[in-house]
PDB file of C-alpha atoms in Angstrom:
ATOM      1  CA  UNK A   1       0.000   0.000   0.000  1.00  0.00           C
ATOM      2  CA  UNK A   2       1.180   3.517  -0.743  1.00  0.00           C
ATOM      3  CA  UNK A   3       1.243   5.833   2.259  1.00  0.00           C
ATOM      4  CA  UNK A   4       1.604   9.580   1.724  1.00  0.00           C
ATOM      5  CA  UNK A   5       2.857  11.902   4.430  1.00  0.00           C
ATOM      6  CA  UNK A   6       4.535  15.314   4.622  1.00  0.00           C
ATOM      7  CA  UNK A   7       8.265  15.425   4.044  1.00  0.00           C
ATOM      8  CA  UNK A   8      10.314  17.176   6.753  1.00  0.00           C
ATOM      9  CA  UNK A   9      12.485  18.876   4.113  1.00  0.00           C
ATOM     10  CA  UNK A  10       9.783  20.669   2.106  1.00  0.00           C
ATOM     11  CA  UNK A  11       6.144  20.248   1.257  1.00  0.00           C
ATOM     12  CA  UNK A  12       6.824  17.067  -0.639  1.00  0.00           C
ATOM     13  CA  UNK A  13       5.216  13.681  -0.303  1.00  0.00           C
ATOM     14  CA  UNK A  14       6.809  10.512   0.960  1.00  0.00           C
ATOM     15  CA  UNK A  15       5.550   7.281  -0.619  1.00  0.00           C
ATOM     16  CA  UNK A  16       6.393   3.924   0.886  1.00  0.00           C
ATOM     17  CA  UNK A  17       6.780   1.428  -1.960  1.00  0.00           C
ATOM     18  CA  UNK A  18       8.055  -2.126  -2.303  1.00  0.00           C
ATOM     19  CA  UNK A  19      11.152  -1.591  -4.425  1.00  0.00           C
ATOM     20  CA  UNK A  20      12.430  -4.412  -6.675  1.00  0.00           C
ATOM     21  CA  UNK A  21      14.685  -7.028  -5.083  1.00  0.00           C
ATOM     22  CA  UNK A  22      16.786  -9.193  -7.422  1.00  0.00           C
ATOM     23  CA  UNK A  23      18.164 -12.480  -6.101  1.00  0.00           C
ATOM     24  CA  UNK A  24      21.291 -13.179  -8.136  1.00  0.00           C
ATOM     25  CA  UNK A  25      21.215 -16.861  -7.133  1.00  0.00           C
ATOM     26  CA  UNK A  26      18.096 -17.341  -9.288  1.00  0.00           C
ATOM     27  CA  UNK A  27      18.395 -18.710 -12.868  1.00  0.00           C
ATOM     28  CA  UNK A  28      20.187 -16.262 -15.191  1.00  0.00           C
ATOM     29  CA  UNK A  29      17.253 -15.919 -17.610  1.00  0.00           C
ATOM     30  CA  UNK A  30      14.910 -15.003 -14.741  1.00  0.00           C
ATOM     31  CA  UNK A  31      17.409 -12.526 -13.289  1.00  0.00           C
ATOM     32  CA  UNK A  32      17.880 -10.769 -16.652  1.00  0.00           C
ATOM     33  CA  UNK A  33      14.149 -10.228 -17.115  1.00  0.00           C
ATOM     34  CA  UNK A  34      13.700  -8.938 -13.558  1.00  0.00           C
ATOM     35  CA  UNK A  35      16.595  -6.487 -13.866  1.00  0.00           C
ATOM     36  CA  UNK A  36      15.240  -5.075 -17.144  1.00  0.00           C
ATOM     37  CA  UNK A  37      11.781  -4.621 -15.618  1.00  0.00           C
ATOM     38  CA  UNK A  38      13.259  -2.894 -12.546  1.00  0.00           C
ATOM     39  CA  UNK A  39      15.296  -0.553 -14.766  1.00  0.00           C
ATOM     40  CA  UNK A  40      12.193   0.286 -16.809  1.00  0.00           C
ATOM     41  CA  UNK A  41       9.888   0.821 -13.829  1.00  0.00           C
ATOM     42  CA  UNK A  42      12.209   2.544 -11.345  1.00  0.00           C
ATOM     43  CA  UNK A  43      15.750   2.773 -12.694  1.00  0.00           C
ATOM     44  CA  UNK A  44      16.612   1.273  -9.324  1.00  0.00           C
ATOM     45  CA  UNK A  45      16.720  -2.106  -7.574  1.00  0.00           C
ATOM     46  CA  UNK A  46      18.317  -4.097  -4.749  1.00  0.00           C
ATOM     47  CA  UNK A  47      20.542  -7.122  -5.307  1.00  0.00           C
ATOM     48  CA  UNK A  48      20.914  -9.924  -2.779  1.00  0.00           C
ATOM     49  CA  UNK A  49      23.103 -13.039  -2.903  1.00  0.00           C
ATOM     50  CA  UNK A  50      25.563 -10.930  -4.890  1.00  0.00           C
ATOM     51  CA  UNK A  51      28.627 -13.037  -4.065  1.00  0.00           C
ATOM     52  CA  UNK A  52      30.867 -10.257  -2.743  1.00  0.00           C
ATOM     53  CA  UNK A  53      32.600 -11.620   0.375  1.00  0.00           C
ATOM     54  CA  UNK A  54      31.541 -10.034   3.656  1.00  0.00           C
ATOM     55  CA  UNK A  55      35.209  -9.713   4.567  1.00  0.00           C
ATOM     56  CA  UNK A  56      35.853  -7.402   1.578  1.00  0.00           C
ATOM     57  CA  UNK A  57      32.911  -5.195   2.578  1.00  0.00           C
ATOM     58  CA  UNK A  58      33.688  -5.085   6.315  1.00  0.00           C
ATOM     59  CA  UNK A  59      37.361  -4.250   5.709  1.00  0.00           C
ATOM     60  CA  UNK A  60      36.374  -1.308   3.517  1.00  0.00           C
ATOM     61  CA  UNK A  61      33.798  -0.085   6.021  1.00  0.00           C
ATOM     62  CA  UNK A  62      36.274  -0.397   8.896  1.00  0.00           C
ATOM     63  CA  UNK A  63      38.972   1.581   7.090  1.00  0.00           C
ATOM     64  CA  UNK A  64      36.415   4.248   6.134  1.00  0.00           C
ATOM     65  CA  UNK A  65      35.122   4.702   9.671  1.00  0.00           C
ATOM     66  CA  UNK A  66      38.688   4.950  10.973  1.00  0.00           C
ATOM     67  CA  UNK A  67      39.331   7.829   8.583  1.00  0.00           C
ATOM     68  CA  UNK A  68      36.084   9.719   9.258  1.00  0.00           C
ATOM     69  CA  UNK A  69      36.612   9.458  13.023  1.00  0.00           C
ATOM     70  CA  UNK A  70      39.870  11.437  12.772  1.00  0.00           C
ATOM     71  CA  UNK A  71      40.198  15.082  13.772  1.00  0.00           C
ATOM     72  CA  UNK A  72      39.285  17.764  11.237  1.00  0.00           C
ATOM     73  CA  UNK A  73      42.930  18.744  10.696  1.00  0.00           C
ATOM     74  CA  UNK A  74      43.951  15.129  10.080  1.00  0.00           C
ATOM     75  CA  UNK A  75      41.169  14.630   7.528  1.00  0.00           C
ATOM     76  CA  UNK A  76      42.008  17.864   5.749  1.00  0.00           C
ATOM     77  CA  UNK A  77      45.441  16.458   4.904  1.00  0.00           C
ATOM     78  CA  UNK A  78      43.639  14.313   2.324  1.00  0.00           C
ATOM     79  CA  UNK A  79      41.893  17.277   0.674  1.00  0.00           C
ATOM     80  CA  UNK A  80      40.626  19.385  -0.858  1.00  0.00           C
ATOM     81  CA  UNK A  81      38.688  17.213  -3.313  1.00  0.00           C
ATOM     82  CA  UNK A  82      39.707  18.490  -6.741  1.00  0.00           C
ATOM     83  CA  UNK A  83      37.928  16.342  -7.723  1.00  0.00           C
ATOM     84  CA  UNK A  84      39.627  13.440  -5.887  1.00  0.00           C
ATOM     85  CA  UNK A  85      40.459  13.423  -2.194  1.00  0.00           C
ATOM     86  CA  UNK A  86      38.625  14.594   0.923  1.00  0.00           C
ATOM     87  CA  UNK A  87      35.662  16.944   0.767  1.00  0.00           C
ATOM     88  CA  UNK A  88      33.415  18.364   3.483  1.00  0.00           C
ATOM     89  CA  UNK A  89      29.989  19.957   2.831  1.00  0.00           C
ATOM     90  CA  UNK A  90      31.036  21.501  -0.488  1.00  0.00           C
ATOM     91  CA  UNK A  91      29.904  19.261  -3.376  1.00  0.00           C
ATOM     92  CA  UNK A  92      31.515  20.228  -6.678  1.00  0.00           C
ATOM     93  CA  UNK A  93      32.404  23.772  -7.687  1.00  0.00           C
ATOM     94  CA  UNK A  94      28.981  25.302  -8.335  1.00  0.00           C
ATOM     95  CA  UNK A  95      27.730  26.097  -4.840  1.00  0.00           C
ATOM     96  CA  UNK A  96      26.080  22.800  -3.900  1.00  0.00           C
ATOM     97  CA  UNK A  97      26.279  22.077  -0.178  1.00  0.00           C
ATOM     98  CA  UNK A  98      25.302  19.103   1.979  1.00  0.00           C
ATOM     99  CA  UNK A  99      25.722  17.655   5.454  1.00  0.00           C
ATOM    100  CA  UNK A 100      28.336  15.219   4.180  1.00  0.00           C
ATOM    101  CA  UNK A 101      32.003  14.368   4.332  1.00  0.00           C
ATOM    102  CA  UNK A 102      33.440  12.238   1.570  1.00  0.00           C
ATOM    103  CA  UNK A 103      36.492  10.669  -0.027  1.00  0.00           C
ATOM    104  CA  UNK A 104      36.529  10.392  -3.814  1.00  0.00           C
ATOM    105  CA  UNK A 105      38.915   8.132  -5.753  1.00  0.00           C
ATOM    106  CA  UNK A 106      39.504   7.179  -9.328  1.00  0.00           C
ATOM    107  CA  UNK A 107      39.925   3.418  -9.689  1.00  0.00           C
ATOM    108  CA  UNK A 108      43.583   3.305 -10.754  1.00  0.00           C
ATOM    109  CA  UNK A 109      45.542   1.225  -8.210  1.00  0.00           C
ATOM    110  CA  UNK A 110      48.671   3.395  -8.363  1.00  0.00           C
ATOM    111  CA  UNK A 111      46.590   6.518  -7.754  1.00  0.00           C
ATOM    112  CA  UNK A 112      44.785   4.882  -4.819  1.00  0.00           C
ATOM    113  CA  UNK A 113      48.118   3.814  -3.292  1.00  0.00           C
ATOM    114  CA  UNK A 114      49.516   7.344  -3.591  1.00  0.00           C
ATOM    115  CA  UNK A 115      46.402   9.010  -2.155  1.00  0.00           C
ATOM    116  CA  UNK A 116      46.252   6.536   0.740  1.00  0.00           C
ATOM    117  CA  UNK A 117      49.439   8.061   2.156  1.00  0.00           C
ATOM    118  CA  UNK A 118      47.495  11.199   3.167  1.00  0.00           C
ATOM    119  CA  UNK A 119      44.448   9.242   4.331  1.00  0.00           C
ATOM    120  CA  UNK A 120      45.696   6.445   6.563  1.00  0.00           C
ATOM    121  CA  UNK A 121      48.427   5.782   9.113  1.00  0.00           C
ATOM    122  CA  UNK A 122      48.625   2.360   7.437  1.00  0.00           C
ATOM    123  CA  UNK A 123      48.414   3.355   3.762  1.00  0.00           C
ATOM    124  CA  UNK A 124      49.200  -0.099   2.374  1.00  0.00           C
ATOM    125  CA  UNK A 125      46.352  -1.632   4.366  1.00  0.00           C
ATOM    126  CA  UNK A 126      43.929   1.145   3.357  1.00  0.00           C
ATOM    127  CA  UNK A 127      44.944   0.963  -0.298  1.00  0.00           C
ATOM    128  CA  UNK A 128      44.472  -2.814  -0.379  1.00  0.00           C
ATOM    129  CA  UNK A 129      40.983  -2.506   1.155  1.00  0.00           C
ATOM    130  CA  UNK A 130      39.928   0.078  -1.456  1.00  0.00           C
ATOM    131  CA  UNK A 131      41.400  -1.808  -4.411  1.00  0.00           C
ATOM    132  CA  UNK A 132      39.900  -5.157  -3.344  1.00  0.00           C
ATOM    133  CA  UNK A 133      36.472  -3.554  -2.856  1.00  0.00           C
ATOM    134  CA  UNK A 134      36.583  -1.787  -6.232  1.00  0.00           C
ATOM    135  CA  UNK A 135      37.601  -5.000  -7.992  1.00  0.00           C
ATOM    136  CA  UNK A 136      34.682  -6.885  -6.412  1.00  0.00           C
ATOM    137  CA  UNK A 137      32.000  -4.281  -7.162  1.00  0.00           C
ATOM    138  CA  UNK A 138      33.348  -3.728 -10.680  1.00  0.00           C
ATOM    139  CA  UNK A 139      32.918  -7.447 -11.386  1.00  0.00           C
ATOM    140  CA  UNK A 140      29.386  -7.288  -9.985  1.00  0.00           C
ATOM    141  CA  UNK A 141      28.582  -4.238 -12.141  1.00  0.00           C
ATOM    142  CA  UNK A 142      29.780  -6.090 -15.247  1.00  0.00           C
ATOM    143  CA  UNK A 143      27.683  -9.142 -14.330  1.00  0.00           C
ATOM    144  CA  UNK A 144      24.604  -6.946 -13.989  1.00  0.00           C
ATOM    145  CA  UNK A 145      25.301  -5.080 -17.243  1.00  0.00           C
ATOM    146  CA  UNK A 146      25.706  -8.348 -19.146  1.00  0.00           C
ATOM    147  CA  UNK A 147      22.425  -9.530 -17.647  1.00  0.00           C
ATOM    148  CA  UNK A 148      20.796  -6.297 -18.823  1.00  0.00           C
ATOM    149  CA  UNK A 149      22.078  -6.831 -22.375  1.00  0.00           C
ATOM    150  CA  UNK A 150      20.695 -10.377 -22.342  1.00  0.00           C
ATOM    151  CA  UNK A 151      17.347  -9.169 -21.019  1.00  0.00           C
ATOM    152  CA  UNK A 152      17.165  -6.560 -23.793  1.00  0.00           C
ATOM    153  CA  UNK A 153      17.951  -9.257 -26.403  1.00  0.00           C
ATOM    154  CA  UNK A 154      21.048  -7.385 -27.539  1.00  0.00           C
ATOM    155  CA  UNK A 155      23.263  -9.833 -29.523  1.00  0.00           C
ATOM    156  CA  UNK A 156      26.504  -8.374 -28.124  1.00  0.00           C
ATOM    157  CA  UNK A 157      26.019  -9.051 -24.418  1.00  0.00           C
ATOM    158  CA  UNK A 158      29.260  -7.257 -23.522  1.00  0.00           C
ATOM    159  CA  UNK A 159      28.167  -3.981 -25.136  1.00  0.00           C
ATOM    160  CA  UNK A 160      27.884  -2.250 -21.736  1.00  0.00           C
ATOM    161  CA  UNK A 161      30.330  -4.233 -19.592  1.00  0.00           C
ATOM    162  CA  UNK A 162      33.335  -3.812 -21.891  1.00  0.00           C
ATOM    163  CA  UNK A 163      33.158  -0.055 -21.284  1.00  0.00           C
ATOM    164  CA  UNK A 164      33.789  -0.800 -17.600  1.00  0.00           C
ATOM    165  CA  UNK A 165      36.426  -3.472 -18.195  1.00  0.00           C
ATOM    166  CA  UNK A 166      38.375  -1.155 -20.521  1.00  0.00           C
ATOM    167  CA  UNK A 167      41.718  -0.140 -18.994  1.00  0.00           C
ATOM    168  CA  UNK A 168      40.779   3.483 -19.722  1.00  0.00           C
ATOM    169  CA  UNK A 169      37.441   3.184 -17.869  1.00  0.00           C
ATOM    170  CA  UNK A 170      36.647   6.420 -16.027  1.00  0.00           C
ATOM    171  CA  UNK A 171      34.909   4.736 -13.095  1.00  0.00           C
ATOM    172  CA  UNK A 172      35.084   6.401  -9.672  1.00  0.00           C
ATOM    173  CA  UNK A 173      34.544   5.336  -6.069  1.00  0.00           C
ATOM    174  CA  UNK A 174      33.178   7.533  -3.278  1.00  0.00           C
ATOM    175  CA  UNK A 175      32.901   7.039   0.474  1.00  0.00           C
ATOM    176  CA  UNK A 176      30.186   9.216   2.058  1.00  0.00           C
ATOM    177  CA  UNK A 177      29.876   9.974   5.765  1.00  0.00           C
ATOM    178  CA  UNK A 178      26.771  11.735   7.122  1.00  0.00           C
ATOM    179  CA  UNK A 179      27.240  12.719  10.797  1.00  0.00           C
ATOM    180  CA  UNK A 180      24.223  12.479  13.111  1.00  0.00           C
ATOM    181  CA  UNK A 181      22.421  15.828  13.367  1.00  0.00           C
ATOM    182  CA  UNK A 182      21.718  15.533  17.103  1.00  0.00           C
ATOM    183  CA  UNK A 183      21.296  19.314  17.372  1.00  0.00           C
ATOM    184  CA  UNK A 184      18.324  19.146  15.005  1.00  0.00           C
ATOM    185  CA  UNK A 185      15.274  16.912  15.534  1.00  0.00           C
ATOM    186  CA  UNK A 186      14.555  16.884  11.791  1.00  0.00           C
ATOM    187  CA  UNK A 187      16.525  15.409   8.930  1.00  0.00           C
ATOM    188  CA  UNK A 188      18.707  17.640   6.789  1.00  0.00           C
ATOM    189  CA  UNK A 189      19.783  17.180   3.204  1.00  0.00           C
ATOM    190  CA  UNK A 190      23.057  15.247   3.295  1.00  0.00           C
ATOM    191  CA  UNK A 191      23.506  15.015  -0.483  1.00  0.00           C
ATOM    192  CA  UNK A 192      21.021  16.907  -2.648  1.00  0.00           C
ATOM    193  CA  UNK A 193      18.811  15.520  -5.394  1.00  0.00           C
ATOM    194  CA  UNK A 194      20.601  14.461  -8.580  1.00  0.00           C
ATOM    195  CA  UNK A 195      20.952  11.700 -11.130  1.00  0.00           C
ATOM    196  CA  UNK A 196      24.239   9.853 -11.575  1.00  0.00           C
ATOM    197  CA  UNK A 197      25.884  10.680 -14.905  1.00  0.00           C
ATOM    198  CA  UNK A 198      27.704   7.355 -15.410  1.00  0.00           C
ATOM    199  CA  UNK A 199      26.367   3.993 -16.653  1.00  0.00           C
ATOM    200  CA  UNK A 200      25.484   2.261 -13.394  1.00  0.00           C
ATOM    201  CA  UNK A 201      25.956   2.894  -9.657  1.00  0.00           C
ATOM    202  CA  UNK A 202      26.381   0.244  -6.961  1.00  0.00           C
ATOM    203  CA  UNK A 203      25.688   1.567  -3.483  1.00  0.00           C
ATOM    204  CA  UNK A 204      26.107  -0.103  -0.127  1.00  0.00           C
ATOM    205  CA  UNK A 205      25.486   1.552   3.267  1.00  0.00           C
ATOM    206  CA  UNK A 206      25.534   0.721   6.962  1.00  0.00           C
ATOM    207  CA  UNK A 207      22.294   0.003   8.822  1.00  0.00           C
ATOM    208  CA  UNK A 208      21.156   3.649   8.902  1.00  0.00           C
ATOM    209  CA  UNK A 209      18.520   4.843   6.423  1.00  0.00           C
ATOM    210  CA  UNK A 210      18.530   8.127   4.551  1.00  0.00           C
ATOM    211  CA  UNK A 211      18.581   7.329   0.842  1.00  0.00           C
ATOM    212  CA  UNK A 212      15.472   8.343  -1.113  1.00  0.00           C
ATOM    213  CA  UNK A 213      14.562   8.045  -4.795  1.00  0.00           C
ATOM    214  CA  UNK A 214      12.110  10.234  -6.716  1.00  0.00           C
ATOM    215  CA  UNK A 215      10.234   8.243  -9.384  1.00  0.00           C
ATOM    216  CA  UNK A 216       8.088  11.331 -10.094  1.00  0.00           C
ATOM    217  CA  UNK A 217       8.415  15.033  -9.362  1.00  0.00           C
ATOM    218  CA  UNK A 218       7.589  16.002  -5.778  1.00  0.00           C
ATOM    219  CA  UNK A 219       7.394  12.392  -4.562  1.00  0.00           C
ATOM    220  CA  UNK A 220      10.159  10.697  -2.570  1.00  0.00           C
ATOM    221  CA  UNK A 221      10.426   6.990  -1.770  1.00  0.00           C
ATOM    222  CA  UNK A 222      12.561   5.993   1.252  1.00  0.00           C
ATOM    223  CA  UNK A 223      15.037   3.199   0.571  1.00  0.00           C
ATOM    224  CA  UNK A 224      15.273   0.744   3.495  1.00  0.00           C
ATOM    225  CA  UNK A 225      18.798   0.151   4.782  1.00  0.00           C
ATOM    226  CA  UNK A 226      20.244  -3.329   4.257  1.00  0.00           C
ATOM    227  CA  UNK A 227      23.998  -3.666   4.976  1.00  0.00           C
ATOM    228  CA  UNK A 228      24.100  -7.108   3.342  1.00  0.00           C
ATOM    229  CA  UNK A 229      22.734  -5.934  -0.019  1.00  0.00           C
ATOM    230  CA  UNK A 230      23.626  -3.512  -2.798  1.00  0.00           C
ATOM    231  CA  UNK A 231      21.330  -0.907  -4.277  1.00  0.00           C
ATOM    232  CA  UNK A 232      21.792  -0.333  -7.996  1.00  0.00           C
ATOM    233  CA  UNK A 233      20.680   2.644 -10.018  1.00  0.00           C
ATOM    234  CA  UNK A 234      20.672   3.436 -13.713  1.00  0.00           C
ATOM    235  CA  UNK A 235      22.912   6.328 -14.743  1.00  0.00           C
ATOM    236  CA  UNK A 236      22.340   8.962 -17.433  1.00  0.00           C
ATOM    237  CA  UNK A 237      24.584   7.160 -19.946  1.00  0.00           C
ATOM    238  CA  UNK A 238      22.533   3.951 -19.672  1.00  0.00           C
ATOM    239  CA  UNK A 239      19.322   5.969 -20.146  1.00  0.00           C
ATOM    240  CA  UNK A 240      20.792   7.401 -23.356  1.00  0.00           C
ATOM    241  CA  UNK A 241      22.136   4.047 -24.587  1.00  0.00           C
ATOM    242  CA  UNK A 242      18.733   2.406 -24.088  1.00  0.00           C
ATOM    243  CA  UNK A 243      17.030   5.346 -25.847  1.00  0.00           C
ATOM    244  CA  UNK A 244      15.099   6.131 -22.651  1.00  0.00           C
ATOM    245  CA  UNK A 245      13.749   2.621 -22.203  1.00  0.00           C
ATOM    246  CA  UNK A 246      15.541   2.814 -18.841  1.00  0.00           C
ATOM    247  CA  UNK A 247      15.295   5.824 -16.546  1.00  0.00           C
ATOM    248  CA  UNK A 248      18.112   7.487 -14.595  1.00  0.00           C
ATOM    249  CA  UNK A 249      16.264   8.082 -11.330  1.00  0.00           C
ATOM    250  CA  UNK A 250      16.678  11.186  -9.189  1.00  0.00           C
ATOM    251  CA  UNK A 251      17.846  10.430  -5.661  1.00  0.00           C
ATOM    252  CA  UNK A 252      19.195  12.134  -2.540  1.00  0.00           C
ATOM    253  CA  UNK A 253      20.468  11.314   0.951  1.00  0.00           C
ATOM    254  CA  UNK A 254      19.064  12.730   4.203  1.00  0.00           C
ATOM    255  CA  UNK A 255      20.857  12.787   7.525  1.00  0.00           C
ATOM    256  CA  UNK A 256      19.728  10.942  10.647  1.00  0.00           C
ATOM    257  CA  UNK A 257      19.171  12.767  13.944  1.00  0.00           C
ATOM    258  CA  UNK A 258      20.582   9.981  16.107  1.00  0.00           C
ATOM    259  CA  UNK A 259      23.045   7.886  14.087  1.00  0.00           C
ATOM    260  CA  UNK A 260      25.750   8.620  11.556  1.00  0.00           C
ATOM    261  CA  UNK A 261      25.313   7.047   8.132  1.00  0.00           C
ATOM    262  CA  UNK A 262      28.092   5.811   5.892  1.00  0.00           C
ATOM    263  CA  UNK A 263      27.744   4.699   2.296  1.00  0.00           C
ATOM    264  CA  UNK A 264      30.116   3.378  -0.357  1.00  0.00           C
ATOM    265  CA  UNK A 265      29.280   4.161  -3.981  1.00  0.00           C
ATOM    266  CA  UNK A 266      30.928   2.729  -7.086  1.00  0.00           C
ATOM    267  CA  UNK A 267      30.140   4.652 -10.270  1.00  0.00           C
ATOM    268  CA  UNK A 268      30.764   2.521 -13.369  1.00  0.00           C
ATOM    269  CA  UNK A 269      31.973   4.895 -16.069  1.00  0.00           C
ATOM    270  CA  UNK A 270      33.147   4.496 -19.684  1.00  0.00           C
ATOM    271  CA  UNK A 271      36.463   5.693 -21.130  1.00  0.00           C
ATOM    272  CA  UNK A 272      36.628   9.443 -21.768  1.00  0.00           C
ATOM    273  CA  UNK A 273      36.858   9.050 -25.543  1.00  0.00           C
ATOM    274  CA  UNK A 274      34.049   6.456 -25.777  1.00  0.00           C
ATOM    275  CA  UNK A 275      31.111   7.542 -27.928  1.00  0.00           C
ATOM    276  CA  UNK A 276      27.773   7.163 -26.156  1.00  0.00           C
ATOM    277  CA  UNK A 277      24.851   6.516 -28.475  1.00  0.00           C
ATOM    278  CA  UNK A 278      21.620   4.537 -28.381  1.00  0.00           C
ATOM    279  CA  UNK A 279      21.987   0.875 -29.303  1.00  0.00           C
ATOM    280  CA  UNK A 280      20.461   0.115 -32.755  1.00  0.00           C
ATOM    281  CA  UNK A 281      18.102  -2.400 -31.120  1.00  0.00           C
ATOM    282  CA  UNK A 282      16.640   0.391 -28.976  1.00  0.00           C
ATOM    283  CA  UNK A 283      15.680   2.635 -31.935  1.00  0.00           C
ATOM    284  CA  UNK A 284      12.509   1.861 -33.901  1.00  0.00           C
ATOM    285  CA  UNK A 285      10.000   3.840 -36.014  1.00  0.00           C
ATOM    286  CA  UNK A 286       7.704   3.836 -32.966  1.00  0.00           C
ATOM    287  CA  UNK A 287      10.553   4.889 -30.661  1.00  0.00           C
ATOM    288  CA  UNK A 288      12.848   7.176 -32.693  1.00  0.00           C
ATOM    289  CA  UNK A 289      16.270   8.332 -31.574  1.00  0.00           C
ATOM    290  CA  UNK A 290      16.033  10.703 -28.569  1.00  0.00           C
ATOM    291  CA  UNK A 291      19.639  11.759 -27.894  1.00  0.00           C
ATOM    292  CA  UNK A 292      22.484  12.740 -30.194  1.00  0.00           C
ATOM    293  CA  UNK A 293      25.763  10.878 -29.739  1.00  0.00           C
ATOM    294  CA  UNK A 294      28.296  12.318 -27.286  1.00  0.00           C
ATOM    295  CA  UNK A 295      31.606  11.251 -25.815  1.00  0.00           C
ATOM    296  CA  UNK A 296      31.840  10.579 -22.105  1.00  0.00           C
ATOM    297  CA  UNK A 297      34.379  13.434 -21.888  1.00  0.00           C
ATOM    298  CA  UNK A 298      31.787  15.863 -23.331  1.00  0.00           C
ATOM    299  CA  UNK A 299      29.099  14.657 -20.974  1.00  0.00           C
ATOM    300  CA  UNK A 300      31.382  14.732 -17.951  1.00  0.00           C
ATOM    301  CA  UNK A 301      32.429  18.310 -18.739  1.00  0.00           C
ATOM    302  CA  UNK A 302      28.754  19.301 -18.959  1.00  0.00           C
ATOM    303  CA  UNK A 303      28.060  17.594 -15.623  1.00  0.00           C
ATOM    304  CA  UNK A 304      30.815  19.514 -13.842  1.00  0.00           C
ATOM    305  CA  UNK A 305      29.593  22.817 -15.304  1.00  0.00           C
ATOM    306  CA  UNK A 306      26.088  22.490 -13.816  1.00  0.00           C
ATOM    307  CA  UNK A 307      24.476  22.387 -10.394  1.00  0.00           C
ATOM    308  CA  UNK A 308      23.806  19.010  -8.794  1.00  0.00           C
ATOM    309  CA  UNK A 309      20.063  19.026  -9.520  1.00  0.00           C
ATOM    310  CA  UNK A 310      20.253  20.415 -13.068  1.00  0.00           C
ATOM    311  CA  UNK A 311      19.061  18.228 -15.933  1.00  0.00           C
ATOM    312  CA  UNK A 312      22.019  17.307 -18.132  1.00  0.00           C
ATOM    313  CA  UNK A 313      20.609  14.785 -20.598  1.00  0.00           C
ATOM    314  CA  UNK A 314      18.095  17.336 -21.892  1.00  0.00           C
ATOM    315  CA  UNK A 315      21.015  19.307 -23.342  1.00  0.00           C
ATOM    316  CA  UNK A 316      21.762  16.344 -25.643  1.00  0.00           C
ATOM    317  CA  UNK A 317      18.201  15.761 -26.852  1.00  0.00           C
ATOM    318  CA  UNK A 318      17.554  15.815 -30.575  1.00  0.00           C
ATOM    319  CA  UNK A 319      15.247  18.817 -30.957  1.00  0.00           C
TER     320      UNK A 319
END
């Protein structure tokens, strides 16, 4: 049942919905169909029985919490985020603010090892935790993308995943920390509403809620916390490549009054010079081409030039 209630942030409505849950231990053909339906209906779903070892996840969470529990001056040694490194409250360069601290990495192992020296007192241990986690979630992202291609009946089932496996892949990894807002009885915006520009995002958080998706304007759906699962959302590039059969859903994170929330987000991105265009199978006389082709570098530059909540894909629509 859908329950509507006032939102503490603005006069918006909260809707409690049963969001799709995909069990990856089910037969592959069943999984592919369910993922495609979830991407069409919500652009968002949860995966369980994903196969990523608990030890890989807990090591990454432990290292993250150790960093975020440091003093302000110690954390600032790892910043400012430009774009990689430590950031606090400022999100990007266009005035967006949130009640969040974060660490942003590219996924190159040498870069992670170098950056770890300003983040951890045991940089080798920290670097290994990050690299092992990225490797695991990258493999999961590729598995999901190949399942999507199968579910769409695309002959080349690696059409999405090879963009991620490419050595020039521009994927990024972000650790988010939302301190408890004990001074305020109401939730605050931790990370404002936006869509993710990349292909696919895999998100995992601790047992504190706060994530919300917006399947329609003015309506927000709370996402239940589940530390054992991953939440997956469609990015702008996948919306364009499926010619809008899939939707890149708006989402945001709210703070919690009593507990701090920590999330780990892997953004699966293509190489900078890769041309993003709708797959031929997605374009028909009934569903003509919606977006002109663009490189990931062009789209990324546009993303960085806009505010968090601005619509970016509309700038690439065929008029």
